[in-house]
Coordinates of C-alpha atoms and ligand atoms in Angstrom, one line a residue:
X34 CA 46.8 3.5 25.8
X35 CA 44.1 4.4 22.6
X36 CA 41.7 1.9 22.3
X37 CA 42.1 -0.7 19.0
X38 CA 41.1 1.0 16.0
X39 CA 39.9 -2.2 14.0
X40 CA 37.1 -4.4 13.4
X41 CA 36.8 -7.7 14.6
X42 CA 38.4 -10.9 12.5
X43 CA 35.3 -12.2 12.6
X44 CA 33.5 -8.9 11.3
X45 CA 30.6 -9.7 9.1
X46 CA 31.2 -7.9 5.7
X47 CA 28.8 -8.4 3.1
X48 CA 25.7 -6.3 1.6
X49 CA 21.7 -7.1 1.6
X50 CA 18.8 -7.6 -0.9
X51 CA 15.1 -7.8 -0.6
X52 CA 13.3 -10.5 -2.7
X53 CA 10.6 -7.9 -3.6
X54 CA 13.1 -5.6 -5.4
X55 CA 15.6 -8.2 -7.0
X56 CA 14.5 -11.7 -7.6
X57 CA 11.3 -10.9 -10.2
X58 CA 10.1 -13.7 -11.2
X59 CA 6.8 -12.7 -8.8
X60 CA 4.2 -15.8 -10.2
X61 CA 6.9 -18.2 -11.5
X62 CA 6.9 -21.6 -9.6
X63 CA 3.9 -21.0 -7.8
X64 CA 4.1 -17.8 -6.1
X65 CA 1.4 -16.1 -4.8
X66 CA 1.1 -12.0 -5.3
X67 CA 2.4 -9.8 -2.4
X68 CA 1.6 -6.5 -1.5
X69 CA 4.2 -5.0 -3.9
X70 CA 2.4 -6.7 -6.6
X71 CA 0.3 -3.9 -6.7
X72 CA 2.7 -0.9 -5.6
X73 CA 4.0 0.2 -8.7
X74 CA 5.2 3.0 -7.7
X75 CA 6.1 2.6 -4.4
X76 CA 4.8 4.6 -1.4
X77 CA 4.5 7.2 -3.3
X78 CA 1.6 6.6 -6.0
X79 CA -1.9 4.5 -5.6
X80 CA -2.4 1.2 -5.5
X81 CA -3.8 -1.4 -8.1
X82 CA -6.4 -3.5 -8.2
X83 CA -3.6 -6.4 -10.1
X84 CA -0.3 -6.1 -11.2
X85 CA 0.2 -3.6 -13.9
X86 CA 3.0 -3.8 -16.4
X87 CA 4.5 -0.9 -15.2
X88 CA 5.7 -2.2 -11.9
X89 CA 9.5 -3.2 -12.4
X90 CA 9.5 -5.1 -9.1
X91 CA 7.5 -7.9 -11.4
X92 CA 11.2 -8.9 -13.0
X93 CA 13.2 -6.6 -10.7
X94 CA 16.5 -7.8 -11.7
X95 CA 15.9 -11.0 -12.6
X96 CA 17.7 -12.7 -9.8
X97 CA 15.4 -15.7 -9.8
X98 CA 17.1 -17.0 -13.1
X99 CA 20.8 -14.8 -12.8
X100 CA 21.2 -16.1 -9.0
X101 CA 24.7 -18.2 -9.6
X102 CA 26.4 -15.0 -11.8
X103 CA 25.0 -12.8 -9.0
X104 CA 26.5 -14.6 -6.2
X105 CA 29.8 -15.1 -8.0
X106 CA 30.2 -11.7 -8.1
X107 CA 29.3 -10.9 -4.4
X108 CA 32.1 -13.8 -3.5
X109 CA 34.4 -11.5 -6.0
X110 CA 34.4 -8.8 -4.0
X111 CA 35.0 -11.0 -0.6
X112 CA 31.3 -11.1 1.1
X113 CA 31.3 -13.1 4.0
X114 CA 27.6 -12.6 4.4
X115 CA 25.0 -11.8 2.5
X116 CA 21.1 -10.5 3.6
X117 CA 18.6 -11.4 2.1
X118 CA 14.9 -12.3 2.1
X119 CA 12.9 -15.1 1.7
X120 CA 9.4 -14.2 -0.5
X121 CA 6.2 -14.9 1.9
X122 CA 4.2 -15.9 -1.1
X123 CA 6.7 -18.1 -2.6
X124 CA 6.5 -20.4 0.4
X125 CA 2.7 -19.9 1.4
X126 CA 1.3 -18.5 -1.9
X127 CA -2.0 -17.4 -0.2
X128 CA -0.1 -17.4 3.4
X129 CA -3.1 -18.8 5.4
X130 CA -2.5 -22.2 3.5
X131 CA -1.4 -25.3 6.2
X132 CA 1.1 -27.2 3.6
X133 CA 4.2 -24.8 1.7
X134 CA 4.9 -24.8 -2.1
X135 CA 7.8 -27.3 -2.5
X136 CA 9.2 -25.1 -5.7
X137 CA 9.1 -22.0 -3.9
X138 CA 10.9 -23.6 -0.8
X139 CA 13.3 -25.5 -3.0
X140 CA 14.3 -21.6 -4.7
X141 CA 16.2 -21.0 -1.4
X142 CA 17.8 -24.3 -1.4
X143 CA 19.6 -23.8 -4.6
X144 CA 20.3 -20.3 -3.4
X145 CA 21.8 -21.3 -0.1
X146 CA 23.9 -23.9 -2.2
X147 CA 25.2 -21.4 -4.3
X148 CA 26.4 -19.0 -1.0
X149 CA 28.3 -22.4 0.9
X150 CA 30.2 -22.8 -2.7
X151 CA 32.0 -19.4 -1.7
X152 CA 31.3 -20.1 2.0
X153 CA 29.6 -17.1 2.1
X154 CA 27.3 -16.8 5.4
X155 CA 23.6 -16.2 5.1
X156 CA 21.3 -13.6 7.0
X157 CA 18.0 -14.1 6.1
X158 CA 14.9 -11.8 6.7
X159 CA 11.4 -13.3 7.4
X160 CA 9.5 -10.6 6.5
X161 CA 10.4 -7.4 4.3
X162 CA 7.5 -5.8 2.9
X163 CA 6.5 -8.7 1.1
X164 CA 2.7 -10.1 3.0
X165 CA 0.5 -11.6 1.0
X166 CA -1.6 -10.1 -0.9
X167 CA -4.4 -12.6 0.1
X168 CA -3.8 -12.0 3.8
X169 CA -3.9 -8.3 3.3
X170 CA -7.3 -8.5 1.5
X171 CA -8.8 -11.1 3.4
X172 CA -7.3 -10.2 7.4
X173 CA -6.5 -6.6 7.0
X174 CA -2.8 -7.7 7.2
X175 CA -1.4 -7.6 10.6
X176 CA -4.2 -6.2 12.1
X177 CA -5.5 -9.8 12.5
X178 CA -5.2 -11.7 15.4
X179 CA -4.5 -14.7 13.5
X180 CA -2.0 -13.5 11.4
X181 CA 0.3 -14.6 14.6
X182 CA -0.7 -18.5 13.6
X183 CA 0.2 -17.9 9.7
X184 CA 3.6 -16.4 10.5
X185 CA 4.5 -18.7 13.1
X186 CA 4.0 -21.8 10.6
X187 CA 5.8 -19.8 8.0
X188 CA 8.8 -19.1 10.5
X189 CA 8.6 -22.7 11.7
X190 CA 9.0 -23.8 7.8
X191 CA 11.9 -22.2 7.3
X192 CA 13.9 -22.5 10.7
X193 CA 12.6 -26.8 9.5
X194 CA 14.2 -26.2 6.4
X195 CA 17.1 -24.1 6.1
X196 CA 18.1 -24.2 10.6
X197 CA 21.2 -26.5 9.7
X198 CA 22.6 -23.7 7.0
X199 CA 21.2 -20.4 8.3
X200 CA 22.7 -19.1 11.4
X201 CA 21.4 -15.7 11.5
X202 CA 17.3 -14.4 11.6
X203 CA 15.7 -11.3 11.2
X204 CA 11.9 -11.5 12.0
X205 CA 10.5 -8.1 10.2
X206 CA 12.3 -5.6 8.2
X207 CA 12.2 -2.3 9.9
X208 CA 9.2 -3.4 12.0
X209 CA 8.7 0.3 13.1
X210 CA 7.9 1.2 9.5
X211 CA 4.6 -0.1 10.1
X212 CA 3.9 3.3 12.1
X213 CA 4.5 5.1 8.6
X214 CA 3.6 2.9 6.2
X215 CA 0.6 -0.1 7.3
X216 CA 0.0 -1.6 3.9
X217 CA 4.2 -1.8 2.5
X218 CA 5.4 -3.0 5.9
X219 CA 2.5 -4.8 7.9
X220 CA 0.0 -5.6 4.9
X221 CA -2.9 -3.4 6.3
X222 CA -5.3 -3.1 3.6
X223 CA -7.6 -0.3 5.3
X224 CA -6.1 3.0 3.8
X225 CA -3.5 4.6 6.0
X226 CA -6.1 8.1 6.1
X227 CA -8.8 5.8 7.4
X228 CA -7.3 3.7 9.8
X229 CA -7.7 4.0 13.7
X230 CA -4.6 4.1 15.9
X231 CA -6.4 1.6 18.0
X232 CA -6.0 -0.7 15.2
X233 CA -2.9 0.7 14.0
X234 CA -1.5 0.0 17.8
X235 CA -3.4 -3.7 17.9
X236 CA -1.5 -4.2 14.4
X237 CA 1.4 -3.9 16.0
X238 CA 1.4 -6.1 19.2
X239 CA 0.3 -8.6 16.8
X240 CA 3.8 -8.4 15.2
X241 CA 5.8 -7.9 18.2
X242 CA 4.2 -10.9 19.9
X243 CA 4.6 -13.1 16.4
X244 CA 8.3 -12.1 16.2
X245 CA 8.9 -13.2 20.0
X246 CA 7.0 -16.2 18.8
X247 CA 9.6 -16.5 16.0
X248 CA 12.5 -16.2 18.3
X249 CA 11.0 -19.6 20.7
X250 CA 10.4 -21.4 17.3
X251 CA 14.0 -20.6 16.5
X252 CA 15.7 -21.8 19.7
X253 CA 13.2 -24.8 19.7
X254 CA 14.3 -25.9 16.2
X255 CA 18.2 -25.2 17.2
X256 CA 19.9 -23.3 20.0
X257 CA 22.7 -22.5 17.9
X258 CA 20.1 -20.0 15.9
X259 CA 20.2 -16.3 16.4
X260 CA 17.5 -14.7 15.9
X261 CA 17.6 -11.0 15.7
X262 CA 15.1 -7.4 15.2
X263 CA 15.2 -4.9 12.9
X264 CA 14.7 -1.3 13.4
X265 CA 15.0 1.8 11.0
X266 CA 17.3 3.8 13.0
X267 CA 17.1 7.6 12.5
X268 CA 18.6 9.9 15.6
X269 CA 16.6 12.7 16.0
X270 CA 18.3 15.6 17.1
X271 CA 16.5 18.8 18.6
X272 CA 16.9 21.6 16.7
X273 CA 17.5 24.3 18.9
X274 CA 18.9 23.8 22.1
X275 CA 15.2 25.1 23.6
X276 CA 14.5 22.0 26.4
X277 CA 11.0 22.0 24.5
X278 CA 13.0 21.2 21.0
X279 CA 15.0 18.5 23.2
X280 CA 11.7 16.8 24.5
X281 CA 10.2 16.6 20.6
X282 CA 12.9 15.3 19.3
X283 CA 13.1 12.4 22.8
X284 CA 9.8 11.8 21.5
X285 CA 10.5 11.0 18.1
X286 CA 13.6 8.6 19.2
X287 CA 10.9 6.7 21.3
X288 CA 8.4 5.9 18.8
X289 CA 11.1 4.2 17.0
X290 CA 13.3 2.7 20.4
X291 CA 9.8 1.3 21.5
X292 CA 10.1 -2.0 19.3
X293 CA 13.7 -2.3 20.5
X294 CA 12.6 -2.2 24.0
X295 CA 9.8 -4.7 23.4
X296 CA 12.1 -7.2 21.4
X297 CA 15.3 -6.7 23.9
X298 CA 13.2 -6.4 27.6
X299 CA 10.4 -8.3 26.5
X300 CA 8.5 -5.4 28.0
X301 CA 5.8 -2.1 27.4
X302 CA 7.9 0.7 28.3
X303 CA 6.1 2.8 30.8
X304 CA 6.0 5.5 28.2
X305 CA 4.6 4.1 25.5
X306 CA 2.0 2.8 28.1
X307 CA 1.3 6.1 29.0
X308 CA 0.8 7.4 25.2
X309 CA -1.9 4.7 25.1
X310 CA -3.3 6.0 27.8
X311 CA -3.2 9.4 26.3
X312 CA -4.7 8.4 22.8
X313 CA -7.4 6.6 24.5
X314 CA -6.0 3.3 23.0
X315 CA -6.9 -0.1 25.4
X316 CA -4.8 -3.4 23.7
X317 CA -6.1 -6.5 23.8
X318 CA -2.9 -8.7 25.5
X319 CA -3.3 -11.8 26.5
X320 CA -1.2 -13.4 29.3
X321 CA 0.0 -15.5 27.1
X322 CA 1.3 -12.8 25.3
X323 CA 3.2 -10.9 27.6
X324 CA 4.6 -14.5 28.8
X325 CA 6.1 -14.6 24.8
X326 CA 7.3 -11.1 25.2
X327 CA 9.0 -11.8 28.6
X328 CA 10.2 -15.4 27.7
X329 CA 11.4 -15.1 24.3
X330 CA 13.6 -11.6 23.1
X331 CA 15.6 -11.1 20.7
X332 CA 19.8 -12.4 20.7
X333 CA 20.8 -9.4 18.9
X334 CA 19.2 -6.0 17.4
X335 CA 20.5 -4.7 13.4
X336 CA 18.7 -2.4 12.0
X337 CA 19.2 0.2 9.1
X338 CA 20.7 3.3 8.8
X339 CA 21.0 6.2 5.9
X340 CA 20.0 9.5 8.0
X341 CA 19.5 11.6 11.4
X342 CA 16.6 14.4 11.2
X343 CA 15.9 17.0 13.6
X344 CA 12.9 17.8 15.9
X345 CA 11.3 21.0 16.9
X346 CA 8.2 21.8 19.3
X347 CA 8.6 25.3 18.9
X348 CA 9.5 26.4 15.4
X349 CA 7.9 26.1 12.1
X350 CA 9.7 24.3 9.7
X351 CA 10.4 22.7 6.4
X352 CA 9.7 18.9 6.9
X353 CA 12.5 16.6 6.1
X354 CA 12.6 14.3 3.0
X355 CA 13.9 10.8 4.6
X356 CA 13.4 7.4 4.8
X357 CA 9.2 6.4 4.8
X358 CA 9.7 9.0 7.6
X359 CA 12.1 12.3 9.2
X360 CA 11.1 15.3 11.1
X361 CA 12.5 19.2 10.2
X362 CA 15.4 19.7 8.2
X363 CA 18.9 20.0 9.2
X364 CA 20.4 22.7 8.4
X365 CA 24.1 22.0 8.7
X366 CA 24.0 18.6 6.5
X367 CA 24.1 17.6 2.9
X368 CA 21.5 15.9 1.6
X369 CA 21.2 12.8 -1.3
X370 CA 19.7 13.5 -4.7
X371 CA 16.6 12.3 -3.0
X372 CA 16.5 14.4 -0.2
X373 CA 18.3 12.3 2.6
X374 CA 20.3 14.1 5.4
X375 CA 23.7 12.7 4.7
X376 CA 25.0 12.2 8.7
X377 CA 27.9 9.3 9.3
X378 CA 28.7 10.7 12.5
X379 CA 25.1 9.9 13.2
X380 CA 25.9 6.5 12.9
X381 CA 28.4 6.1 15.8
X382 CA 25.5 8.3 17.7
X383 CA 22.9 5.0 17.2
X384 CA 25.5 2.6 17.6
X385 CA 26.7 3.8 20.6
X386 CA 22.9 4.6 21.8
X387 CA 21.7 1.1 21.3
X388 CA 24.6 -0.5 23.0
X389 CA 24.2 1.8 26.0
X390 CA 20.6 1.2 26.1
X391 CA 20.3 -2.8 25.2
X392 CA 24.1 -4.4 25.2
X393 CA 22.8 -6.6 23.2
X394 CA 25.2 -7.3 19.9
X395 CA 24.6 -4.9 17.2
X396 CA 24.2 -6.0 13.3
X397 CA 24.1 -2.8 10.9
X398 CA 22.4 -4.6 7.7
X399 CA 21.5 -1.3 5.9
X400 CA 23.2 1.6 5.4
X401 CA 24.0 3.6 1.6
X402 CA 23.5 6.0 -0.7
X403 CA 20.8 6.3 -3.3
X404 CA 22.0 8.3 -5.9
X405 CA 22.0 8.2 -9.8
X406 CA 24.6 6.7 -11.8
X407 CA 25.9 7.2 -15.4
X408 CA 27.5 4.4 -17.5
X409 CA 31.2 5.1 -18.4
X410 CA 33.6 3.1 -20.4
X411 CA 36.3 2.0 -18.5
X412 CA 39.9 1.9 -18.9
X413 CA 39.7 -1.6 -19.6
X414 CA 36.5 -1.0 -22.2
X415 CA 34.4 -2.4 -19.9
X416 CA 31.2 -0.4 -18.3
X417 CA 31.7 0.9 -15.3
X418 CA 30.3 3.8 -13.1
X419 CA 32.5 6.5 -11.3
X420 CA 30.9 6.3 -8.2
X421 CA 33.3 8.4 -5.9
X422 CA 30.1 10.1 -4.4
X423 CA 29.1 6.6 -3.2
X424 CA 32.4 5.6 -2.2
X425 CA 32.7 8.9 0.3
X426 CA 29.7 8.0 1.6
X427 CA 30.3 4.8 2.6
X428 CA 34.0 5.1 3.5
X429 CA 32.7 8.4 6.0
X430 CA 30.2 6.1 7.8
X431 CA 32.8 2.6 7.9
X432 CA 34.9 5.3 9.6
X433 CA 32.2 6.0 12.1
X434 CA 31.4 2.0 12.7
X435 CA 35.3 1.7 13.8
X436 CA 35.1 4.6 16.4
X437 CA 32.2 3.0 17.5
X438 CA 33.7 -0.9 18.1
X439 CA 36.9 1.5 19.4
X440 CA 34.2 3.1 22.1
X441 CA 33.0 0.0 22.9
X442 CA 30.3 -0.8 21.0
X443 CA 30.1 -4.6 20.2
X444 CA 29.2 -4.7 16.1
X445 CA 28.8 -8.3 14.4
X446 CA 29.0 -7.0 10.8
X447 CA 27.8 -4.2 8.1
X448 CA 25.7 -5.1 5.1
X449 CA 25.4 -2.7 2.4
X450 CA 22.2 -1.9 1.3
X451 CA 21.2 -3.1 -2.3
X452 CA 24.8 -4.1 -3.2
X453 CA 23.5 -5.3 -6.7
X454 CA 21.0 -2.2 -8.1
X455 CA 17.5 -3.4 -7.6
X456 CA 13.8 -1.5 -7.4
X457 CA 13.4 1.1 -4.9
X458 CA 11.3 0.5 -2.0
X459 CA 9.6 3.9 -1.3
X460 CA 9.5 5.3 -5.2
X461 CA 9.9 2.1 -7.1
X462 CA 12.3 3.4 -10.1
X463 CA 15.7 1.6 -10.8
X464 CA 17.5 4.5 -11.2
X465 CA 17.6 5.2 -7.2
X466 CA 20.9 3.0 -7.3
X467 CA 23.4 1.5 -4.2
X468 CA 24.8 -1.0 -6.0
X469 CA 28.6 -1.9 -6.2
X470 CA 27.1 -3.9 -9.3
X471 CA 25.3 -1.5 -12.1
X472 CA 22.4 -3.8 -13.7
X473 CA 20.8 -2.1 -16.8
X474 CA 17.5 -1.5 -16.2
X475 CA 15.9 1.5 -16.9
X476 CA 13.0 3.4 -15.1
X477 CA 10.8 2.9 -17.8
X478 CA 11.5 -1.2 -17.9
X479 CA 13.7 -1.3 -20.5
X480 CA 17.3 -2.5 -20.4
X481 CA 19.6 -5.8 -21.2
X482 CA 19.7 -6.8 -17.6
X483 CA 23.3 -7.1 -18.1
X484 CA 25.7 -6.8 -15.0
X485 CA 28.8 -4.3 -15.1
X486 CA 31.6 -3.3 -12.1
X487 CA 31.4 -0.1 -10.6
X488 CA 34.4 1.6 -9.3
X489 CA 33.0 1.1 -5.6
X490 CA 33.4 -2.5 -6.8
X491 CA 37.0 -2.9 -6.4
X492 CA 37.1 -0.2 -3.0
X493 CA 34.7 -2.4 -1.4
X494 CA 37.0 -5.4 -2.4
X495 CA 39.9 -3.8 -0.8
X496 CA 37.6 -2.7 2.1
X497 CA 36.9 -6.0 3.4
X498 CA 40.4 -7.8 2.1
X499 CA 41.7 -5.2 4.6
X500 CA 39.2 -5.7 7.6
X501 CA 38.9 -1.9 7.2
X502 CA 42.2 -0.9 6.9
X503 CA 42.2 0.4 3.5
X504 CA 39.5 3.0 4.9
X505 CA 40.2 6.5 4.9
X506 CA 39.8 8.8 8.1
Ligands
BGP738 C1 14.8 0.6 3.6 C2 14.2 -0.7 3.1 C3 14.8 -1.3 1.9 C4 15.4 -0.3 1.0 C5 16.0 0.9 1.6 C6 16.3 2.1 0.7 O1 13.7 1.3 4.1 O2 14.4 -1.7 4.1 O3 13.9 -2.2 1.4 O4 14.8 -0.2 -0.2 O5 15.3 1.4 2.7 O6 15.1 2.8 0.4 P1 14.7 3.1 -1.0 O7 14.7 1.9 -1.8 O8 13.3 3.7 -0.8 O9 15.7 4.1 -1.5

């Protein structure tokens, strides 16, 4: 007999948000500047010394005020969950503060009201590229001991707060980003050219040790929470079949598996002890940190997913474009308007990967395709966008996700990335769009804000009325 091909009744459909690129609104009510405050362009241009007008993350979409009409339209198209994060600097303006901002706290109230109207189930991230300024400029970000301290009081706030109406945790978004990126994802002030990988390294223990920290704060405050990691999954393929080619590419998949295995085993691996060892690097761990490694790892792993790369030891070759990072190009794949190895089967590769490595429950809470999108008039006379690229896309990769549950793989739910257009994380523009939801906002900041259907809009509808069954193989 075949194995069921179907997702769960209880699958988690729904799509994800980042407060950095939607909710605006970045001083109102209290809030303290984040790192993003002064990344107007993203990764890929400098940063200021104070917000500038050109950074369009300062309104992003405006969800701060448009929250209720945002959320009704999520509910429209059937979410049962929706991911998203809670602003650092709303909570703890400065973030080394002892008491939080009541305003900024009571934000998330209003929002979670608004979700339980369309019963609607919440998955919140901690921490997505949002530090505070403050404790970037005055601790060098994670790179501080004591930025353990501030993020376990800011954890302990929230699981306080919102543990009776938020089931599901993520502690950082794509915590091995930090690799990449130190200032965006762990608020490392010291430029990326002049930092050492023994701080770099000690950066990054902090975090893993403060998000184990997380996970005990979480089970304190309620054993019904879940608290889970988040990992930027890329597979790396090799791109020859030269054992050299396979061993680069093995490599590659460790630098990212290595927070996995620390969240899920509570553990070092031996080789990522041993590349220490090779770079030289000595960390300072405590014993009480490898007891809050051991004691306290993660009840399930999500992470996000958009491409694969390849790997080569033995070949030069054109670098990748991908997601904050990639190796060599692929030569049998498509890429995306930005340069992003379009790969669903790569998908049931990961999902299938992690299960076999960490059967632990899997949570895919980004996966979608940034691409440009023109404003039509519908058939009705209403906006719209013909987004049939986008639909593919995501139809080729849902595909993949049911061969996956059908192989085995235990999958909790699939949120979209960006479901309502918002600023782009690595290049901050607006028009680098996922949305099922077009908002009109231009690159250059101008726009009426206004909200209009895309045709992914109703196929996503249909998706998750179906449980998947409107999907085409
Ligand atoms: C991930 C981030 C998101 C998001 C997404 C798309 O790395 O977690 O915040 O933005 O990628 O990337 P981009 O916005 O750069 O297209």
């Amino acid at each position: 007999m075949s194995a069921p091909m179907t997702f769960p009744n209880d699958f988690l459909w729904g799509g994800a948000l980042a407060a950095n690129q939607y909710e605006g609104a970045y001083d109102a009510d209290g809030k303290g500047l984040s790192v993003q405050d002064v990344m107007p362009q993203g990764i890929v241009g400098p940063r200021t010394e104070a917000p500038t007008p050109d950074n369009l993350k300062l309104e992003g979409i405006d969800f701060y005020h448009r929250y209720k009409e945002d959320i009704a339209l999520l509910a429209e198209m059937g979410f049962k969950v929706f991911r998203f994060s809670i602003a650092w600097s709303r909570i703890f303006p400065k973030g080394d503060e002892t008491e939080p901002n009541e305003a900024g706290l009571a934000f998330y109230d209003r929002v979670l009201d608004e979700l339980e109207k369309y019963g609607i189930e919440p998955l919140v991230t901690i921490s997505h590229y949002e530090t505070p300024l403050h404790l970037s400029r005055e601790y060098n970000g994670w790179a501080d001991r004591r930025m353990i301290g501030f993020f376990e009081r800011y954890a302990r706030t929230l699981f306080e707060r919102y543990g009776r109406r938020v089931k599901y945790w993520l502690t950082f978004n794509e915590i091995n980003s930090v690799l990449h990126e130190p200032f965006m994802s762990g608020g490392i002030n010291t430029p990326k050219e002049e930092l050492s990988e023994q701080d770099l390294y000690q950066a990054i223990h902090h975090e893993l040790v403060a998000s184990a920290s997380a996970t005990r704060i979480a089970h304190e405050v309620s054993p019904d929470l879940k608290v889970g990691c988040m990992i930027l999954a890329i597979p790396f393929y090799p791109l020859t079949p030269d054992p050299r080619d396979v061993w680069a590419a093995k490599q590659a998949e460790r630098d990212n598996y290595t927070f996995g295995d620390v969240h899920v085993r509570g553990a070092y691996p031996g080789y990522f002890l041993r590349k220490l060892r090779d770079k030289g690097i000595e960390l300072d761990i405590t014993e009480d940190d490898r007891r809050t490694l051991a004691e306290h790892t993660v009840d399930f792993v999500s992470f996000s997913y958009y491409m694969s790369s390849c790997e080569t030891a033995t070949q030069e070759r054109e670098a990748s474009g991908g997601n904050l990072m990639g190796g060599v190009v692929n030569p049998t794949l498509e890429v995306s308007q930005w340069g992003w190895a379009i790969d669903p089967r790569g998908l049931r590769t990961i999902l299938n990967d992690y299960w076999d490595r960490w059967g632990k429950p899997l949570f895919i809470v980004e996966n979608g395709l940034g691409a440009r999108d023109e404003l039509i008039t519908g058939p009705d006379g209403t906006p719209t966008v013909a987004d049939d690229y986008r639909i593919d896309y995501m139809n080729d990769h849902l595909v993949q996700v049911r061969e996956a549950i059908a192989d085995g793989v235990q999958v909790i739910g699939y949120t979209s990335w960006g479901c309502i257009d918002c600023v782009s994380a690595s290049t901050a523009q607006m028009s680098k769009r996922y949305g099922f939801i077009y908002v009109d906002r231009n690159d250059d900041g101008t726009g009426t804000l206004e909200r209009y259907r895309k045709q992914s809009f109703g196929w996503y509808r249909d998706v998750i009325a179906s449980n998947g069954a409107s999907l085409k193989a």
